[in-house]
Amino acid sequence: MMRHLIWPSVLLAIVIAYPLLLSTPFQQRLGALVLLYAIAASAWNIIGGYAGQVSVGHVVFFGCGAYAAMGAYAHFGLSPLVGIPVGFAFAVIVAAVIGGPTLRLSGHYFSMATIAVAELARLIVINTDYLGAAVGLSGPTVPRNVFDLSFVSALPYYYLFLIVLAVTLGITWWMANSRMGFYLRAIKDSERAARSLGAPAARTKLYAYMLSAGLTAVAGALYAMMFGFVDPDSGLGILISVKILIMAALGGAGLLFGPLVGAAILVPLEELSNSWLGAKGAGLTFVLYGAIIVLISRFQPGGLLPLITRVWQRSAKDAAAKGAANAP
């Protein structure tokens, strides 16, 4: 039992010590971004991974949190921290409203409906002056107190995001091992069969959608507080939804740590390409996403985490066999 806990403990220690071991501003910011997008991808994983409902419009909920955080300061002079519960509640309400009709659709029809909702939300925000229209909303330029969560260094954000990620994974683990999680997995395998066995498919999917939306809004609020700004592109751009989706699929959709693995791979790739190529690499992101989708679909539909697990187990088995062979 203790042997199985060695490597998870080592990995946890590395994650906690990462910003102290790699102390340059770029490395700390990169680590914070990995954790931030891991939160968003883990939230998407609840509906997209466990329930099999591939939403490409989760940026709507991301934007709810981001605009709530910046709106709290811009319009009321409050700490952007207030935007977290407000954005969570608003995202849950929006999910309840749009989830009713859209979750009745299946497959690519549901995905296309979520894209349409995301684009509609972006157009509404662009034409709403109260939300900053195309210019966007800004947070406090100078931190007034610690509750503004406005820091010069990325180090505080890293540990804040790590705590929120741990809570998100804890909620996901609880959900996956509850009756709701069993219902969702049954629905993912065959919704018709799940219904025939008495599973409340429509209600369960809606609850999962609402929970996923609320946690995604938390990620959006944290994103806005870290950058101190949100506009229709950074808060409601469809590319954010695609990025979140690919992270979960790359690591392993429907697996607890799959989104974290995907974020740990995709975010550094994107940041390094932007750093090395600058404006010349603006279109490389789209090429990268497209290539990842093709490779995952063709060679590893279950994501990289199952592959890593199989390789690790095989290596451990070979090492055990070699040790037994060399034993006197």
CSV table of C-alpha atoms in Angstrom, one decimal:
chain,number,residue,atom,x,y,z
A,1,MET,CA,0.0,0.0,0.0
A,2,MET,CA,2.8,2.4,0.9
A,3,ARG,CA,4.6,1.7,-2.3
A,4,HIS,CA,1.5,2.8,-4.3
A,5,LEU,CA,1.6,6.1,-2.4
A,6,ILE,CA,5.2,7.0,-3.1
A,7,TRP,CA,4.9,8.4,-6.6
A,8,PRO,CA,1.7,10.3,-5.9
A,9,SER,CA,3.3,11.9,-2.9
A,10,VAL,CA,6.4,12.8,-4.9
A,11,LEU,CA,4.3,14.4,-7.6
A,12,LEU,CA,2.3,16.3,-5.0
A,13,ALA,CA,5.5,17.6,-3.5
A,14,ILE,CA,6.8,18.7,-6.9
A,15,VAL,CA,3.6,20.5,-7.6
A,16,ILE,CA,3.7,22.4,-4.3
A,17,ALA,CA,7.4,23.2,-4.6
A,18,TYR,CA,7.3,24.1,-8.4
A,19,PRO,CA,7.2,27.9,-8.1
A,20,LEU,CA,10.0,27.8,-5.5
A,21,LEU,CA,12.2,25.6,-7.6
A,22,LEU,CA,11.6,27.4,-10.8
A,23,SER,CA,11.5,31.0,-9.7
A,24,THR,CA,11.5,33.1,-12.9
A,25,PRO,CA,8.4,35.2,-13.6
A,26,PHE,CA,7.7,33.3,-16.8
A,27,GLN,CA,7.9,29.9,-15.1
A,28,GLN,CA,5.7,31.0,-12.2
A,29,ARG,CA,3.1,32.4,-14.6
A,30,LEU,CA,3.2,29.3,-16.7
A,31,GLY,CA,2.6,27.1,-13.6
A,32,ALA,CA,-0.4,29.3,-12.6
A,33,LEU,CA,-1.9,29.1,-16.1
A,34,VAL,CA,-1.6,25.3,-16.1
A,35,LEU,CA,-3.6,25.1,-12.8
A,36,LEU,CA,-6.1,27.7,-14.0
A,37,TYR,CA,-6.9,25.9,-17.2
A,38,ALA,CA,-6.9,22.6,-15.3
A,39,ILE,CA,-9.7,24.0,-13.2
A,40,ALA,CA,-11.7,24.9,-16.3
A,41,ALA,CA,-11.0,21.6,-18.0
A,42,SER,CA,-12.0,19.7,-14.8
A,43,ALA,CA,-15.2,21.6,-14.7
A,44,TRP,CA,-15.9,20.8,-18.3
A,45,ASN,CA,-15.1,17.1,-17.6
A,46,ILE,CA,-18.1,16.8,-15.4
A,47,ILE,CA,-20.5,17.2,-18.3
A,48,GLY,CA,-18.3,16.4,-21.3
A,49,GLY,CA,-16.2,13.5,-19.8
A,50,TYR,CA,-18.5,11.7,-17.4
A,51,ALA,CA,-21.8,12.4,-19.1
A,52,GLY,CA,-20.5,12.3,-22.7
A,53,GLN,CA,-22.2,15.6,-23.6
A,54,VAL,CA,-19.6,17.4,-25.6
A,55,SER,CA,-20.2,21.1,-25.0
A,56,VAL,CA,-18.3,23.6,-27.2
A,57,GLY,CA,-20.0,26.6,-25.6
A,58,HIS,CA,-18.6,26.4,-22.0
A,59,VAL,CA,-17.0,29.8,-22.6
A,60,VAL,CA,-20.4,31.3,-21.8
A,61,PHE,CA,-20.0,30.2,-18.2
A,62,PHE,CA,-16.3,31.2,-18.2
A,63,GLY,CA,-17.4,34.7,-19.3
A,64,CYS,CA,-20.1,34.8,-16.5
A,65,GLY,CA,-17.4,34.5,-13.9
A,66,ALA,CA,-14.9,36.9,-15.6
A,67,TYR,CA,-17.5,39.6,-16.2
A,68,ALA,CA,-18.9,39.2,-12.7
A,69,ALA,CA,-15.5,39.7,-11.2
A,70,MET,CA,-14.6,42.8,-13.2
A,71,GLY,CA,-18.2,44.2,-13.0
A,72,ALA,CA,-18.1,44.0,-9.2
A,73,TYR,CA,-15.2,46.5,-9.3
A,74,ALA,CA,-16.1,48.6,-12.3
A,75,HIS,CA,-19.7,49.3,-11.3
A,76,PHE,CA,-19.8,48.9,-7.5
A,77,GLY,CA,-16.2,49.5,-6.4
A,78,LEU,CA,-16.3,46.0,-4.7
A,79,SER,CA,-13.5,43.5,-4.6
A,80,PRO,CA,-13.4,41.3,-7.7
A,81,LEU,CA,-13.5,38.4,-5.2
A,82,VAL,CA,-17.2,39.1,-4.9
A,83,GLY,CA,-17.5,38.0,-8.5
A,84,ILE,CA,-16.8,34.4,-7.7
A,85,PRO,CA,-20.1,33.6,-5.9
A,86,VAL,CA,-22.0,36.0,-8.2
A,87,GLY,CA,-20.6,34.5,-11.3
A,88,PHE,CA,-21.1,30.9,-10.0
A,89,ALA,CA,-24.8,31.6,-9.3
A,90,PHE,CA,-25.4,33.4,-12.6
A,91,ALA,CA,-23.7,30.6,-14.5
A,92,VAL,CA,-25.8,28.0,-12.8
A,93,ILE,CA,-29.0,30.0,-13.7
A,94,VAL,CA,-27.9,30.4,-17.3
A,95,ALA,CA,-27.1,26.6,-17.5
A,96,ALA,CA,-30.5,25.8,-16.1
A,97,VAL,CA,-32.2,28.0,-18.7
A,98,ILE,CA,-30.2,26.8,-21.8
A,99,GLY,CA,-29.7,23.3,-20.6
A,100,GLY,CA,-33.4,22.4,-20.7
A,101,PRO,CA,-33.7,22.6,-24.5
A,102,THR,CA,-30.1,21.9,-25.5
A,103,LEU,CA,-29.6,18.8,-23.5
A,104,ARG,CA,-32.6,17.2,-25.3
A,105,LEU,CA,-30.3,17.1,-28.3
A,106,SER,CA,-27.6,14.5,-28.7
A,107,GLY,CA,-24.2,14.1,-30.4
A,108,HIS,CA,-23.0,16.8,-32.7
A,109,TYR,CA,-26.4,18.6,-32.6
A,110,PHE,CA,-25.9,19.4,-28.9
A,111,SER,CA,-22.3,20.6,-29.7
A,112,MET,CA,-23.6,22.9,-32.5
A,113,ALA,CA,-26.3,24.3,-30.2
A,114,THR,CA,-23.7,25.2,-27.5
A,115,ILE,CA,-21.6,26.9,-30.1
A,116,ALA,CA,-24.6,29.0,-31.2
A,117,VAL,CA,-25.4,29.9,-27.6
A,118,ALA,CA,-21.7,31.0,-27.0
A,119,GLU,CA,-21.7,33.2,-30.2
A,120,LEU,CA,-25.0,34.7,-29.2
A,121,ALA,CA,-23.6,35.6,-25.8
A,122,ARG,CA,-20.5,37.2,-27.3
A,123,LEU,CA,-22.6,39.3,-29.6
A,124,ILE,CA,-24.9,40.4,-26.8
A,125,VAL,CA,-21.9,41.5,-24.7
A,126,ILE,CA,-20.3,43.3,-27.6
A,127,ASN,CA,-23.4,45.4,-28.0
A,128,THR,CA,-24.0,46.1,-24.3
A,129,ASP,CA,-22.3,49.2,-23.0
A,130,TYR,CA,-22.9,48.2,-19.3
A,131,LEU,CA,-20.6,45.2,-19.9
A,132,GLY,CA,-18.0,47.4,-21.6
A,133,ALA,CA,-19.1,46.5,-25.1
A,134,ALA,CA,-16.1,45.7,-27.4
A,135,VAL,CA,-13.7,47.5,-25.0
A,136,GLY,CA,-14.3,45.3,-22.0
A,137,LEU,CA,-14.0,45.9,-18.3
A,138,SER,CA,-10.9,46.5,-16.1
A,139,GLY,CA,-10.1,45.7,-12.5
A,140,PRO,CA,-8.3,47.9,-10.0
A,141,THR,CA,-5.1,49.3,-11.4
A,142,VAL,CA,-3.5,49.4,-7.9
A,143,PRO,CA,-4.4,46.8,-5.3
A,144,ARG,CA,-6.4,48.4,-2.5
A,145,ASN,CA,-6.2,45.4,-0.2
A,146,VAL,CA,-5.5,41.7,-0.3
A,147,PHE,CA,-9.1,41.0,-1.2
A,148,ASP,CA,-8.6,42.5,-4.6
A,149,LEU,CA,-6.3,39.5,-5.4
A,150,SER,CA,-4.1,41.8,-7.5
A,151,PHE,CA,-0.5,40.7,-7.2
A,152,VAL,CA,2.6,41.6,-9.1
A,153,SER,CA,4.0,38.1,-8.9
A,154,ALA,CA,2.3,35.0,-10.2
A,155,LEU,CA,3.3,33.1,-7.0
A,156,PRO,CA,0.2,33.9,-5.0
A,157,TYR,CA,-2.0,33.0,-7.9
A,158,TYR,CA,-0.3,29.7,-8.3
A,159,TYR,CA,-1.1,28.6,-4.7
A,160,LEU,CA,-4.6,30.1,-4.9
A,161,PHE,CA,-5.3,28.2,-8.1
A,162,LEU,CA,-3.8,25.0,-6.6
A,163,ILE,CA,-6.3,25.2,-3.7
A,164,VAL,CA,-9.3,25.8,-6.0
A,165,LEU,CA,-8.1,22.9,-8.3
A,166,ALA,CA,-8.0,20.6,-5.2
A,167,VAL,CA,-11.5,21.6,-4.3
A,168,THR,CA,-12.7,21.1,-7.9
A,169,LEU,CA,-11.1,17.7,-8.1
A,170,GLY,CA,-12.6,16.8,-4.7
A,171,ILE,CA,-16.1,17.8,-5.9
A,172,THR,CA,-15.6,15.8,-9.1
A,173,TRP,CA,-14.4,12.8,-7.1
A,174,TRP,CA,-17.4,13.0,-4.8
A,175,MET,CA,-19.8,13.4,-7.8
A,176,ALA,CA,-18.2,10.5,-9.7
A,177,ASN,CA,-18.5,8.1,-6.8
A,178,SER,CA,-22.1,9.1,-5.9
A,179,ARG,CA,-25.3,7.9,-7.4
A,180,MET,CA,-25.2,10.9,-9.8
A,181,GLY,CA,-21.8,9.7,-11.2
A,182,PHE,CA,-23.2,6.2,-11.8
A,183,TYR,CA,-26.1,7.7,-13.6
A,184,LEU,CA,-23.9,9.8,-15.8
A,185,ARG,CA,-21.7,6.9,-16.8
A,186,ALA,CA,-24.7,4.9,-17.7
A,187,ILE,CA,-26.1,7.8,-19.7
A,188,LYS,CA,-22.8,8.1,-21.5
A,189,ASP,CA,-22.7,4.4,-22.4
A,190,SER,CA,-26.4,4.4,-23.6
A,191,GLU,CA,-28.9,6.9,-22.6
A,192,ARG,CA,-31.8,4.8,-23.8
A,193,ALA,CA,-30.7,1.8,-21.8
A,194,ALA,CA,-30.2,4.1,-18.7
A,195,ARG,CA,-33.7,5.4,-19.1
A,196,SER,CA,-35.1,1.9,-19.4
A,197,LEU,CA,-33.5,1.0,-16.1
A,198,GLY,CA,-35.0,3.9,-14.3
A,199,ALA,CA,-32.2,6.5,-14.4
A,200,PRO,CA,-33.5,10.1,-14.5
A,201,ALA,CA,-31.4,11.0,-17.5
A,202,ALA,CA,-32.8,14.5,-18.2
A,203,ARG,CA,-32.6,15.6,-14.6
A,204,THR,CA,-29.1,14.1,-14.0
A,205,LYS,CA,-27.6,15.7,-17.1
A,206,LEU,CA,-29.1,19.1,-16.2
A,207,TYR,CA,-27.7,18.9,-12.7
A,208,ALA,CA,-24.3,17.9,-14.1
A,209,TYR,CA,-24.5,20.8,-16.6
A,210,MET,CA,-25.3,23.3,-13.8
A,211,LEU,CA,-22.5,22.0,-11.6
A,212,SER,CA,-20.0,22.2,-14.5
A,213,ALA,CA,-21.2,25.7,-15.4
A,214,GLY,CA,-20.7,27.0,-11.9
A,215,LEU,CA,-17.1,25.6,-11.6
A,216,THR,CA,-16.3,27.0,-15.0
A,217,ALA,CA,-17.4,30.4,-13.9
A,218,VAL,CA,-15.0,30.2,-10.9
A,219,ALA,CA,-12.2,29.6,-13.4
A,220,GLY,CA,-13.3,32.6,-15.4
A,221,ALA,CA,-13.4,34.8,-12.3
A,222,LEU,CA,-9.9,33.8,-11.3
A,223,TYR,CA,-8.7,34.4,-14.9
A,224,ALA,CA,-10.1,37.9,-14.9
A,225,MET,CA,-8.6,38.7,-11.5
A,226,MET,CA,-5.1,37.4,-12.6
A,227,PHE,CA,-5.1,39.5,-15.7
A,228,GLY,CA,-7.2,42.4,-14.4
A,229,PHE,CA,-9.2,42.7,-17.5
A,230,VAL,CA,-11.8,41.0,-19.6
A,231,ASP,CA,-13.3,41.7,-23.1
A,232,PRO,CA,-15.4,39.7,-25.5
A,233,ASP,CA,-12.4,37.9,-27.0
A,234,SER,CA,-10.6,37.0,-23.7
A,235,GLY,CA,-13.8,36.2,-21.8
A,236,LEU,CA,-16.1,34.8,-24.5
A,237,GLY,CA,-13.9,33.8,-27.4
A,238,ILE,CA,-14.9,30.3,-28.7
A,239,LEU,CA,-11.3,29.3,-28.8
A,240,ILE,CA,-11.4,29.2,-25.0
A,241,SER,CA,-14.1,26.5,-25.2
A,242,VAL,CA,-12.0,24.6,-27.7
A,243,LYS,CA,-8.9,24.8,-25.6
A,244,ILE,CA,-10.8,23.5,-22.5
A,245,LEU,CA,-12.3,20.6,-24.5
A,246,ILE,CA,-9.0,19.6,-26.0
A,247,MET,CA,-7.2,19.6,-22.6
A,248,ALA,CA,-9.7,17.2,-21.1
A,249,ALA,CA,-9.7,15.0,-24.2
A,250,LEU,CA,-5.9,15.0,-24.4
A,251,GLY,CA,-5.4,13.9,-20.8
A,252,GLY,CA,-8.4,11.6,-20.7
A,253,ALA,CA,-12.0,12.7,-20.6
A,254,GLY,CA,-14.0,11.1,-17.8
A,255,LEU,CA,-10.9,10.6,-15.7
A,256,LEU,CA,-10.3,12.6,-12.5
A,257,PHE,CA,-6.8,13.7,-13.4
A,258,GLY,CA,-7.1,13.6,-17.2
A,259,PRO,CA,-7.8,17.4,-17.5
A,260,LEU,CA,-4.8,18.2,-15.4
A,261,VAL,CA,-2.5,16.1,-17.6
A,262,GLY,CA,-3.9,17.7,-20.7
A,263,ALA,CA,-3.4,21.2,-19.3
A,264,ALA,CA,0.2,20.3,-18.2
A,265,ILE,CA,0.9,19.5,-21.8
A,266,LEU,CA,-1.1,22.0,-23.9
A,267,VAL,CA,-0.6,25.2,-21.9
A,268,PRO,CA,3.3,25.0,-22.0
A,269,LEU,CA,3.2,24.2,-25.7
A,270,GLU,CA,1.0,27.2,-26.4
A,271,GLU,CA,2.9,29.6,-24.2
A,272,LEU,CA,6.3,28.5,-25.5
A,273,SER,CA,5.2,28.8,-29.2
A,274,ASN,CA,3.9,32.3,-28.5
A,275,SER,CA,7.1,33.2,-26.7
A,276,TRP,CA,9.4,31.9,-29.4
A,277,LEU,CA,7.4,33.0,-32.5
A,278,GLY,CA,5.6,36.0,-31.2
A,279,ALA,CA,3.0,37.5,-33.6
A,280,LYS,CA,4.2,35.1,-36.3
A,281,GLY,CA,2.9,32.1,-34.4
A,282,ALA,CA,-0.6,33.5,-33.8
A,283,GLY,CA,-2.1,31.0,-36.3
A,284,LEU,CA,0.0,28.1,-34.9
A,285,THR,CA,-2.4,27.7,-32.1
A,286,PHE,CA,-5.2,26.7,-34.4
A,287,VAL,CA,-2.9,24.3,-36.3
A,288,LEU,CA,-1.8,22.8,-32.9
A,289,TYR,CA,-5.3,22.2,-31.7
A,290,GLY,CA,-6.4,20.7,-35.0
A,291,ALA,CA,-3.4,18.3,-35.0
A,292,ILE,CA,-4.1,17.2,-31.4
A,293,ILE,CA,-7.7,16.5,-32.2
A,294,VAL,CA,-6.7,14.3,-35.2
A,295,LEU,CA,-4.0,12.5,-33.3
A,296,ILE,CA,-6.2,11.8,-30.3
A,297,SER,CA,-9.1,10.6,-32.5
A,298,ARG,CA,-6.8,8.3,-34.5
A,299,PHE,CA,-4.3,6.8,-32.1
A,300,GLN,CA,-5.5,7.4,-28.4
A,301,PRO,CA,-9.2,8.1,-28.1
A,302,GLY,CA,-9.1,7.6,-24.4
A,303,GLY,CA,-6.5,10.2,-23.8
A,304,LEU,CA,-2.9,10.1,-22.7
A,305,LEU,CA,-3.5,9.3,-19.0
A,306,PRO,CA,-4.6,5.7,-19.7
A,307,LEU,CA,-1.5,5.3,-21.9
A,308,ILE,CA,0.8,6.6,-19.2
A,309,THR,CA,-0.8,4.3,-16.7
A,310,ARG,CA,-0.4,1.2,-18.9
A,311,VAL,CA,3.3,2.1,-19.6
A,312,TRP,CA,3.9,2.6,-15.9
A,313,GLN,CA,2.2,-0.6,-14.9
A,314,ARG,CA,4.1,-2.5,-17.6
A,315,SER,CA,7.4,-1.0,-16.4
A,316,ALA,CA,6.7,-1.9,-12.8
A,317,LYS,CA,5.7,-5.4,-13.8
A,318,ASP,CA,8.9,-5.8,-15.8
A,319,ALA,CA,11.0,-4.5,-12.9
A,320,ALA,CA,9.3,-6.9,-10.5
A,321,ALA,CA,9.9,-9.8,-12.8
A,322,LYS,CA,13.6,-8.8,-13.3
A,323,GLY,CA,14.0,-8.5,-9.6
A,324,ALA,CA,12.5,-11.9,-9.0
A,325,ALA,CA,14.7,-13.5,-11.7
A,326,ASN,CA,17.8,-12.0,-10.1
A,327,ALA,CA,16.9,-13.0,-6.6
A,328,PRO,CA,19.0,-15.8,-5.1
